[in-house]
């Protein structure tokens, strides 16, 4: 498209002139795309709420094991990745869904486990369409993990650093961001349609274009006659009385 624009002598200034000339089309398309994005954001997309609880998993040491404490802490940091897999596995999530099946749509829950580098503390986040259900799922996941991890691995200390609480403000969708993105996308699409429309227009509106770009000489200008006016004139001419009718009336 850029090559075709350059071959026809279109510069950035010319493109802007095209967009301004068809600004009604650009505004119309922008408005349509904006309304579609607003409909999808407010009518189709459901609000999602996320609640987070934090856990700490470590080992308790006796007096004789204090020399190995530093090594064990580093080992616990590496084992956080294993804890992530266990939390998101059916071993834990199946029990959580069974415990909270009467509280809402637990099946569509999204569980995320995150941790900071070189930290034994990791976060368990639950995302649903209900803020209270999200908090309950996050807390119940932490409780089930506390009970199961002691049997699965040699862990004797799992601490809930902070419990999950309902957050009434949804974390998605991002209303303002979606609307702004829809408006920008509409302007881009409208501008592209205006430029493409200009490229496909084979009509010549300027006499200078014939002489400067095609090397043709202007021999004259023929004005276009409106078809409706021409037909009206023809009809008026056909309804004029002839000479014989005029004579009879006399």
PDB file of C-alpha atoms in Angstrom, residues 123-224:
ATOM      1  CA  UNK A 123       0.933 -16.012  47.000  1.00  0.00           C
ATOM      2  CA  UNK A 124      -2.152 -17.968  45.998  1.00  0.00           C
ATOM      3  CA  UNK A 125      -4.711 -15.954  44.005  1.00  0.00           C
ATOM      4  CA  UNK A 126      -8.225 -17.025  43.049  1.00  0.00           C
ATOM      5  CA  UNK A 127     -10.209 -15.236  40.335  1.00  0.00           C
ATOM      6  CA  UNK A 128     -13.973 -15.643  39.832  1.00  0.00           C
ATOM      7  CA  UNK A 129     -17.014 -13.508  39.001  1.00  0.00           C
ATOM      8  CA  UNK A 130     -17.827 -13.152  42.734  1.00  0.00           C
ATOM      9  CA  UNK A 131     -15.499 -11.288  45.149  1.00  0.00           C
ATOM     10  CA  UNK A 132     -16.608 -13.295  48.204  1.00  0.00           C
ATOM     11  CA  UNK A 133     -16.254 -16.604  46.374  1.00  0.00           C
ATOM     12  CA  UNK A 134     -12.744 -15.646  45.275  1.00  0.00           C
ATOM     13  CA  UNK A 135     -11.698 -14.979  48.865  1.00  0.00           C
ATOM     14  CA  UNK A 136     -13.217 -18.254  50.094  1.00  0.00           C
ATOM     15  CA  UNK A 137     -11.508 -20.272  47.369  1.00  0.00           C
ATOM     16  CA  UNK A 138      -8.113 -18.712  48.096  1.00  0.00           C
ATOM     17  CA  UNK A 139      -8.420 -19.364  51.838  1.00  0.00           C
ATOM     18  CA  UNK A 140      -9.742 -22.897  51.402  1.00  0.00           C
ATOM     19  CA  UNK A 141      -6.921 -23.661  48.951  1.00  0.00           C
ATOM     20  CA  UNK A 142      -4.426 -22.594  51.616  1.00  0.00           C
ATOM     21  CA  UNK A 143      -6.127 -24.797  54.239  1.00  0.00           C
ATOM     22  CA  UNK A 144      -6.237 -27.863  51.990  1.00  0.00           C
ATOM     23  CA  UNK A 145      -2.608 -27.324  50.996  1.00  0.00           C
ATOM     24  CA  UNK A 146      -1.610 -27.156  54.686  1.00  0.00           C
ATOM     25  CA  UNK A 147      -3.206 -30.542  55.336  1.00  0.00           C
ATOM     26  CA  UNK A 148      -2.044 -32.323  52.192  1.00  0.00           C
ATOM     27  CA  UNK A 149       1.551 -31.099  51.939  1.00  0.00           C
ATOM     28  CA  UNK A 150       2.527 -32.765  55.229  1.00  0.00           C
ATOM     29  CA  UNK A 151       1.535 -36.146  53.779  1.00  0.00           C
ATOM     30  CA  UNK A 152       2.950 -35.579  50.306  1.00  0.00           C
ATOM     31  CA  UNK A 153       6.315 -34.083  51.313  1.00  0.00           C
ATOM     32  CA  UNK A 154       8.469 -33.937  54.428  1.00  0.00           C
ATOM     33  CA  UNK A 155       7.170 -30.550  55.535  1.00  0.00           C
ATOM     34  CA  UNK A 156       6.216 -29.804  59.103  1.00  0.00           C
ATOM     35  CA  UNK A 157       5.581 -26.049  59.004  1.00  0.00           C
ATOM     36  CA  UNK A 158       3.098 -24.245  56.723  1.00  0.00           C
ATOM     37  CA  UNK A 159       2.112 -20.777  57.875  1.00  0.00           C
ATOM     38  CA  UNK A 160      -0.621 -18.533  56.481  1.00  0.00           C
ATOM     39  CA  UNK A 161       1.058 -15.128  56.412  1.00  0.00           C
ATOM     40  CA  UNK A 162      -2.074 -13.245  55.351  1.00  0.00           C
ATOM     41  CA  UNK A 163      -5.607 -14.396  54.601  1.00  0.00           C
ATOM     42  CA  UNK A 164      -7.585 -13.445  51.506  1.00  0.00           C
ATOM     43  CA  UNK A 165     -10.321 -10.818  51.810  1.00  0.00           C
ATOM     44  CA  UNK A 166     -13.000  -9.901  49.258  1.00  0.00           C
ATOM     45  CA  UNK A 167     -12.024  -7.092  46.908  1.00  0.00           C
ATOM     46  CA  UNK A 168     -15.196  -5.450  45.672  1.00  0.00           C
ATOM     47  CA  UNK A 169     -13.415  -3.610  42.852  1.00  0.00           C
ATOM     48  CA  UNK A 170     -13.065  -5.858  39.780  1.00  0.00           C
ATOM     49  CA  UNK A 171      -9.602  -6.276  38.308  1.00  0.00           C
ATOM     50  CA  UNK A 172     -11.023  -6.882  34.836  1.00  0.00           C
ATOM     51  CA  UNK A 173     -12.255  -5.766  32.396  1.00  0.00           C
ATOM     52  CA  UNK A 174     -10.401  -2.454  32.230  1.00  0.00           C
ATOM     53  CA  UNK A 175     -13.281  -0.195  31.208  1.00  0.00           C
ATOM     54  CA  UNK A 176     -11.386   2.997  30.372  1.00  0.00           C
ATOM     55  CA  UNK A 177      -8.582   1.143  28.590  1.00  0.00           C
ATOM     56  CA  UNK A 178     -11.024  -0.839  26.458  1.00  0.00           C
ATOM     57  CA  UNK A 179     -12.987   2.269  25.456  1.00  0.00           C
ATOM     58  CA  UNK A 180      -9.848   4.234  24.571  1.00  0.00           C
ATOM     59  CA  UNK A 181      -8.509   1.273  22.586  1.00  0.00           C
ATOM     60  CA  UNK A 182     -11.834   1.001  20.739  1.00  0.00           C
ATOM     61  CA  UNK A 183     -11.780   4.706  19.856  1.00  0.00           C
ATOM     62  CA  UNK A 184      -8.185   4.570  18.586  1.00  0.00           C
ATOM     63  CA  UNK A 185      -8.908   1.418  16.595  1.00  0.00           C
ATOM     64  CA  UNK A 186     -11.968   3.081  15.055  1.00  0.00           C
ATOM     65  CA  UNK A 187      -9.929   6.115  13.980  1.00  0.00           C
ATOM     66  CA  UNK A 188      -7.273   3.880  12.418  1.00  0.00           C
ATOM     67  CA  UNK A 189      -9.836   1.768  10.554  1.00  0.00           C
ATOM     68  CA  UNK A 190     -11.744   4.857   9.401  1.00  0.00           C
ATOM     69  CA  UNK A 191      -8.557   6.489   8.116  1.00  0.00           C
ATOM     70  CA  UNK A 192      -7.546   3.336   6.247  1.00  0.00           C
ATOM     71  CA  UNK A 193     -10.982   3.084   4.632  1.00  0.00           C
ATOM     72  CA  UNK A 194     -10.783   6.730   3.545  1.00  0.00           C
ATOM     73  CA  UNK A 195      -7.327   6.242   1.980  1.00  0.00           C
ATOM     74  CA  UNK A 196      -8.338   2.989   0.250  1.00  0.00           C
ATOM     75  CA  UNK A 197     -11.463   4.685  -1.056  1.00  0.00           C
ATOM     76  CA  UNK A 198      -9.301   7.467  -2.526  1.00  0.00           C
ATOM     77  CA  UNK A 199      -6.919   4.952  -4.129  1.00  0.00           C
ATOM     78  CA  UNK A 200      -9.781   3.115  -5.822  1.00  0.00           C
ATOM     79  CA  UNK A 201     -11.358   6.338  -7.102  1.00  0.00           C
ATOM     80  CA  UNK A 202     -10.495   6.533 -10.852  1.00  0.00           C
ATOM     81  CA  UNK A 203     -12.223   9.848 -11.450  1.00  0.00           C
ATOM     82  CA  UNK A 204     -10.215  12.961 -12.318  1.00  0.00           C
ATOM     83  CA  UNK A 205     -11.281  16.116 -10.540  1.00  0.00           C
ATOM     84  CA  UNK A 206      -8.418  18.442 -11.440  1.00  0.00           C
ATOM     85  CA  UNK A 207      -7.366  19.555 -14.937  1.00  0.00           C
ATOM     86  CA  UNK A 208      -3.776  20.020 -13.782  1.00  0.00           C
ATOM     87  CA  UNK A 209      -3.580  16.281 -13.115  1.00  0.00           C
ATOM     88  CA  UNK A 210      -4.031  15.600 -16.845  1.00  0.00           C
ATOM     89  CA  UNK A 211      -1.222  17.936 -17.856  1.00  0.00           C
ATOM     90  CA  UNK A 212       1.242  17.284 -15.019  1.00  0.00           C
ATOM     91  CA  UNK A 213       0.872  13.513 -14.508  1.00  0.00           C
ATOM     92  CA  UNK A 214      -0.499  12.161 -17.805  1.00  0.00           C
ATOM     93  CA  UNK A 215       1.022  14.652 -20.265  1.00  0.00           C
ATOM     94  CA  UNK A 216      -2.319  15.376 -21.984  1.00  0.00           C
ATOM     95  CA  UNK A 217      -3.507  18.694 -23.351  1.00  0.00           C
ATOM     96  CA  UNK A 218      -6.774  20.204 -22.243  1.00  0.00           C
ATOM     97  CA  UNK A 219      -9.055  20.784 -25.253  1.00  0.00           C
ATOM     98  CA  UNK A 220     -12.048  22.041 -23.330  1.00  0.00           C
ATOM     99  CA  UNK A 221     -14.563  21.371 -20.604  1.00  0.00           C
ATOM    100  CA  UNK A 222     -17.909  19.598 -21.052  1.00  0.00           C
ATOM    101  CA  UNK A 223     -20.304  20.191 -18.225  1.00  0.00           C
ATOM    102  CA  UNK A 224     -22.482  17.346 -17.065  1.00  0.00           C
TER     103      UNK A 224
END
